[in-house]
């Protein structure tokens, strides 16, 4: 926590706003708008997954539709496609940002159009905080007139050409889950420059109640709004977002400075114009065997590290889904490792991680 979260939570108690609406929710949304830009509208929700679910519904996705989704991501990026009875079409990554390949994206769209079904939306992800190829992905989406749902769950504080992540899609989503760069313990947001999307999201997130003195419903609604208590945590967290980004980037820099000389270790570089919040610091090794050697040596020292996300087209639950892949994400999964990346790591802890890795490699 940053320091002032408890004050805002106390405010909720003192004013008896213990509800999924209230002054903290409004103020939290305002602080997100200040971060993303005044042209952006914000709906604070109960989770990033809820935001993805509403986002797909707002883009008109329904039963039997197809939605393109980056394969190299967390399962929550794709699960809401299934909630709506639609089908995910997984697309592999490129090697410069580890995110959705514009070339394979085009191939997937062209192939599905030939097959008689134009995808309803594209879910592109800024994985580990690294922006996807914004310009190239937007060009393909515009050419085929398919909207982008931008999964910015891991990328609050990241920018492309100084423009904040979360603002590049037709709709963007954020997550404030406990493991993200800032947190409300659990929470998320749907953001869009299109105000009607955000108004509709708030309507659907609050049980889709029509304007009537009694409870009247013409739509199926959801209970997805953010609690005013948790939004108090969010207000305090937004005040320290830039500190958190600096701390995560400093972790990454430390790993690069101390491990960069080893030929067995490769880091994901920021291409020109890209700024990553470095939510997690990841390394690539030459092989699965070396990756595992490092992971197990760290575990012996009671240090947890984790393989990169397992591509969704390889997940048992999605094994029947169509996919357009070239082996990139599979190779990243086999060779990659997320190192300890918390904003509160001490220099002694970082040193311990690096010493353990150096001992394995030398
Ligand atoms: C965390 C995460 C989500 C889901 O957010 P929740 O708030 O945990 O529901 C979606 N996509 C990605 C890429 C994530 O990392």
XYZ file of C-alpha atoms and ligand atoms in Angstrom:
377
model
C 0.000 0.000 0.000
C 1.078 3.555 -0.652
C -0.037 5.207 2.578
C -3.341 7.025 2.093
C -5.553 4.056 1.158
C -6.779 3.547 4.737
C -7.931 7.186 4.950
C -10.144 6.781 1.896
C -11.496 3.457 3.166
C -12.272 5.130 6.518
C -14.100 7.869 4.635
C -16.364 5.219 3.149
C -17.156 3.893 6.633
C -17.615 7.335 8.202
C -20.029 8.434 5.487
C -21.723 4.986 5.402
C -21.088 4.576 1.652
C -20.704 0.803 1.853
C -22.123 0.075 -1.586
C -21.068 -0.533 -5.194
C -21.268 3.215 -5.809
C -20.303 6.390 -3.971
C -17.735 9.187 -3.706
C -14.686 6.904 -3.746
C -15.870 5.236 -6.966
C -16.361 8.643 -8.597
C -13.000 9.950 -7.377
C -11.189 6.745 -8.412
C -12.673 6.972 -11.907
C -11.597 10.617 -12.077
C -8.013 9.749 -11.124
C -7.906 7.044 -13.828
C -9.205 9.605 -16.349
C -6.444 12.012 -15.294
C -3.892 9.256 -15.925
C -5.301 8.161 -19.315
C -6.397 11.542 -20.663
C -9.504 13.712 -20.453
C -10.993 12.259 -23.649
C -11.328 8.882 -21.914
C -14.428 7.710 -20.032
C -14.051 5.227 -17.174
C -16.318 2.662 -15.493
C -14.842 1.109 -12.333
C -15.865 -2.565 -12.141
C -15.451 -5.598 -9.915
C -12.649 -7.148 -12.022
C -10.738 -6.994 -15.270
C -12.514 -10.179 -16.335
C -15.888 -8.464 -15.802
C -14.635 -5.557 -17.924
C -13.659 -7.946 -20.751
C -17.054 -9.640 -20.525
C -18.933 -6.325 -20.779
C -16.542 -5.084 -23.465
C -17.293 -8.051 -25.713
C -21.016 -7.658 -25.142
C -20.810 -3.941 -26.021
C -19.019 -4.857 -29.255
C -21.972 -7.054 -30.150
C -20.388 -10.453 -29.535
C -22.953 -13.197 -29.018
C -23.640 -16.886 -29.427
C -21.852 -18.478 -32.371
C -19.679 -15.442 -33.139
C -15.920 -15.686 -33.496
C -13.458 -13.471 -31.626
C -9.738 -13.263 -32.311
C -7.582 -13.387 -29.183
C -3.848 -13.229 -28.599
C -2.832 -16.777 -27.641
C 0.110 -15.752 -25.451
C -1.798 -14.400 -22.434
C -3.581 -15.256 -19.209
C -6.778 -17.319 -19.610
C -8.925 -14.411 -18.358
C -8.304 -12.631 -21.692
C -10.281 -15.334 -23.499
C -12.707 -16.813 -20.951
C -15.352 -14.097 -21.468
C -15.552 -15.105 -25.162
C -16.855 -18.454 -23.927
C -19.207 -16.828 -21.356
C -21.016 -15.302 -24.338
C -21.222 -18.563 -26.275
C -18.746 -17.273 -28.866
C -15.621 -19.038 -30.177
C -12.042 -17.876 -29.621
C -9.648 -17.890 -32.582
C -6.116 -17.785 -31.196
C -3.309 -15.875 -32.903
C 0.383 -16.203 -32.111
C 2.843 -13.488 -31.076
C 5.763 -11.746 -32.783
C 9.182 -11.693 -31.121
C 9.694 -7.919 -30.662
C 6.954 -7.296 -28.075
C 5.781 -10.902 -27.470
C 2.262 -9.731 -28.359
C -0.185 -10.506 -31.189
C 1.530 -10.758 -34.581
C -0.003 -8.339 -37.110
C 0.981 -10.738 -39.903
C -0.744 -13.756 -38.370
C -3.674 -11.539 -37.379
C -4.245 -10.647 -41.028
C -3.878 -14.289 -42.018
C -6.444 -15.361 -39.413
C -8.968 -12.706 -40.477
C -8.589 -13.479 -44.179
C -8.920 -17.191 -43.529
C -12.046 -16.771 -41.374
C -13.655 -14.437 -43.917
C -12.995 -17.068 -46.606
C -14.554 -19.599 -44.248
C -17.676 -17.435 -44.195
C -17.324 -15.826 -40.778
C -15.824 -12.411 -40.150
C -14.476 -12.145 -36.573
C -16.513 -9.792 -34.390
C -13.603 -8.389 -32.338
C -9.846 -8.592 -31.740
C -8.503 -8.975 -28.204
C -4.941 -7.649 -28.149
C -2.902 -7.740 -24.946
C 0.006 -5.651 -23.596
C 1.608 -8.657 -21.944
C 3.882 -8.054 -18.942
C 3.322 -4.321 -19.531
C 4.908 -4.209 -23.005
C 2.628 -2.455 -25.512
C 1.620 -4.546 -28.515
C 2.389 -3.290 -32.043
C -0.199 -0.529 -31.804
C 0.142 0.952 -35.294
C 0.336 -2.336 -37.180
C -2.519 -4.038 -35.291
C -4.743 -0.953 -35.689
C -4.030 -0.876 -39.431
C -5.195 -4.478 -39.867
C -8.256 -3.931 -37.643
C -9.254 -0.810 -39.604
C -8.722 -2.470 -42.964
C -11.246 -5.179 -42.068
C -13.337 -2.877 -39.827
C -13.100 -5.079 -36.768
C -13.059 -3.382 -33.344
C -10.174 -3.889 -30.885
C -10.767 -4.834 -27.258
C -7.503 -3.777 -25.633
C -6.516 -5.935 -22.662
C -4.425 -3.488 -20.652
C -4.740 -5.463 -17.393
C -0.957 -5.646 -17.040
C -0.067 -2.300 -18.600
C -1.358 0.598 -16.500
C 1.484 3.125 -16.616
C 2.873 1.864 -19.951
C 2.839 4.110 -23.021
C 3.369 4.034 -26.777
C 4.651 7.313 -28.259
C 3.789 8.891 -24.893
C 0.125 7.846 -25.167
C -1.106 5.677 -22.274
C -1.974 2.016 -22.781
C -5.677 1.448 -22.285
C -6.585 4.167 -24.797
C -5.735 2.399 -28.070
C -8.657 0.019 -28.401
C -12.256 0.807 -29.274
C -12.673 -0.362 -25.677
C -9.864 -0.908 -23.162
C -9.803 -2.787 -19.886
C -7.697 -2.459 -16.727
C -7.264 -4.793 -13.761
C -6.647 -3.943 -10.116
C -6.318 -7.539 -8.954
C -3.927 -8.191 -6.065
C -1.028 -9.134 -8.342
C -1.192 -6.133 -10.693
C 0.950 -2.982 -10.656
C -1.613 -1.241 -8.435
C -4.483 -2.993 -6.721
C -7.853 -2.596 -5.045
C -7.459 -6.229 -3.830
C -9.848 -7.131 -6.649
C -11.191 -4.763 -9.261
C -11.071 -3.579 -12.833
C -12.220 -0.884 -15.219
C -13.652 -0.507 -18.688
C -12.416 2.579 -20.517
C -13.299 4.125 -23.854
C -13.215 7.405 -25.728
C -16.735 6.493 -26.807
C -18.888 7.734 -23.934
C -21.921 5.662 -24.923
C -19.934 2.427 -24.425
C -19.021 3.439 -20.877
C -22.539 4.571 -20.003
C -23.892 1.284 -21.345
C -21.235 -0.650 -19.376
C -22.344 1.027 -16.130
C -25.990 0.285 -16.973
C -25.254 -3.417 -17.613
C -22.929 -3.642 -14.592
C -25.687 -2.455 -12.253
C -28.303 -5.094 -13.187
C -29.581 -3.243 -16.293
C -32.329 -1.458 -14.431
C -34.609 0.613 -16.666
C -35.695 4.118 -15.711
C -38.884 3.384 -13.741
C -40.065 3.790 -10.110
C -40.284 -0.006 -9.748
C -37.644 -2.545 -10.774
C -38.070 -2.853 -14.527
C -35.680 -4.799 -16.785
C -35.523 -5.039 -20.558
C -31.997 -6.537 -20.626
C -30.045 -9.214 -18.821
C -27.767 -7.346 -16.424
C -24.733 -8.091 -14.276
C -23.559 -7.206 -10.777
C -20.144 -5.930 -11.886
C -19.776 -2.455 -10.342
C -16.856 -1.670 -8.026
C -17.409 -1.395 -4.276
C -17.013 2.101 -2.794
C -14.823 0.583 -0.044
C -12.390 -0.935 -2.547
C -12.411 2.210 -4.684
C -10.973 3.929 -1.576
C -7.943 1.634 -1.854
C -7.764 2.496 -5.553
C -7.665 6.243 -4.858
C -4.652 5.790 -2.591
C -2.979 3.467 -5.107
C -3.345 5.896 -8.014
C -1.291 8.395 -5.987
C 1.678 6.001 -6.050
C 1.298 4.525 -9.558
C 4.370 6.313 -10.915
C 6.436 5.144 -7.896
C 5.333 1.590 -8.604
C 6.284 1.879 -12.276
C 9.684 3.305 -11.307
C 10.261 0.478 -8.816
C 9.355 -2.214 -11.364
C 11.541 -0.607 -14.020
C 14.406 -0.386 -11.530
C 14.081 -4.142 -10.845
C 14.299 -4.792 -14.562
C 17.314 -2.493 -14.953
C 19.078 -4.234 -12.068
C 18.558 -7.667 -13.643
C 19.787 -6.329 -16.984
C 22.868 -4.704 -15.455
C 23.838 -7.788 -13.474
C 22.841 -10.590 -15.866
C 23.120 -8.889 -19.249
C 26.652 -10.160 -19.859
C 25.551 -13.812 -19.894
C 24.968 -15.112 -23.401
C 22.350 -17.508 -21.980
C 20.094 -14.656 -20.872
C 18.057 -12.434 -23.120
C 15.768 -9.565 -22.104
C 12.737 -8.143 -23.882
C 13.869 -4.744 -25.202
C 11.630 -1.712 -25.571
C 11.366 -0.870 -29.273
C 11.627 2.833 -30.240
C 8.647 4.742 -28.819
C 7.677 1.957 -26.418
C 7.608 2.422 -22.637
C 6.810 -0.650 -20.519
C 5.820 -0.508 -16.862
C 7.880 -3.746 -16.599
C 5.101 -5.266 -14.502
C 7.083 -8.503 -14.516
C 10.759 -8.851 -15.385
C 11.170 -11.806 -17.726
C 14.217 -13.507 -19.180
C 14.621 -15.853 -22.126
C 17.070 -18.753 -21.930
C 18.357 -20.895 -24.836
C 16.359 -24.007 -23.861
C 13.728 -25.549 -21.634
C 16.504 -27.418 -19.793
C 18.417 -24.251 -18.841
C 15.167 -22.489 -17.911
C 14.286 -25.351 -15.569
C 17.777 -25.461 -14.093
C 17.446 -21.796 -13.164
C 13.896 -22.148 -11.848
C 14.794 -25.138 -9.647
C 17.992 -23.503 -8.349
C 15.926 -20.462 -7.332
C 13.333 -22.709 -5.714
C 16.135 -24.349 -3.695
C 16.864 -20.869 -2.342
C 13.171 -20.437 -1.516
C 12.793 -17.954 -4.382
C 9.708 -18.370 -6.539
C 10.005 -17.751 -10.265
C 7.539 -18.821 -12.933
C 7.490 -19.905 -16.563
C 5.880 -17.363 -18.910
C 2.154 -17.681 -19.679
C 1.273 -20.979 -21.329
C -0.222 -20.120 -24.742
C -3.994 -20.536 -24.728
C -4.019 -22.687 -27.876
C -2.016 -25.243 -25.837
C -4.358 -25.145 -22.835
C -6.505 -28.290 -22.404
C -9.667 -26.196 -22.064
C -9.104 -24.548 -25.468
C -7.618 -27.527 -27.333
C -10.496 -27.647 -29.846
C -10.157 -23.954 -30.755
C -8.863 -22.733 -34.094
C -5.423 -21.180 -33.976
C -3.027 -19.391 -36.299
C 0.437 -19.970 -34.885
C 4.075 -20.185 -35.937
C 5.716 -21.556 -32.773
C 6.693 -18.183 -31.282
C 4.627 -18.310 -28.102
C 5.332 -21.997 -27.619
C 9.062 -21.249 -27.691
C 8.638 -18.304 -25.290
C 6.720 -20.595 -22.938
C 9.446 -23.237 -23.037
C 12.407 -20.896 -22.625
C 11.106 -17.982 -20.579
C 11.087 -17.248 -16.882
C 9.439 -14.469 -14.842
C 11.819 -13.352 -12.111
C 10.687 -11.875 -8.783
C 9.311 -8.464 -9.744
C 7.467 -6.942 -6.785
C 7.626 -3.202 -6.200
C 8.769 -3.850 -2.623
C 11.789 -6.075 -3.325
C 14.845 -5.029 -1.330
C 18.304 -4.782 -2.876
C 19.355 -7.775 -0.733
C 16.532 -9.838 -2.188
C 17.366 -8.813 -5.741
C 21.010 -9.651 -5.105
C 20.037 -13.099 -3.842
C 18.113 -13.807 -7.048
C 21.005 -12.705 -9.221
C 23.648 -14.574 -7.222
C 21.664 -17.795 -7.531
C 21.335 -17.379 -11.298
C 25.027 -16.495 -11.688
C 26.019 -19.618 -9.744
C 24.077 -21.815 -12.154
C 25.499 -20.153 -15.260
C 29.145 -19.954 -14.295
C -5.134 -10.146 -14.568
C -5.477 -10.227 -16.000
C -6.803 -10.241 -16.434
C -7.971 -10.351 -15.510
O -8.106 -9.350 -14.572
P -8.849 -9.665 -13.180
O -9.014 -8.306 -12.567
O -7.922 -10.547 -12.397
O -10.153 -10.306 -13.481
C -7.052 -10.229 -17.797
N -6.054 -10.220 -18.686
C -4.756 -10.235 -18.316
C -3.698 -10.198 -19.374
C -4.425 -10.259 -16.963
O -3.131 -10.312 -16.598
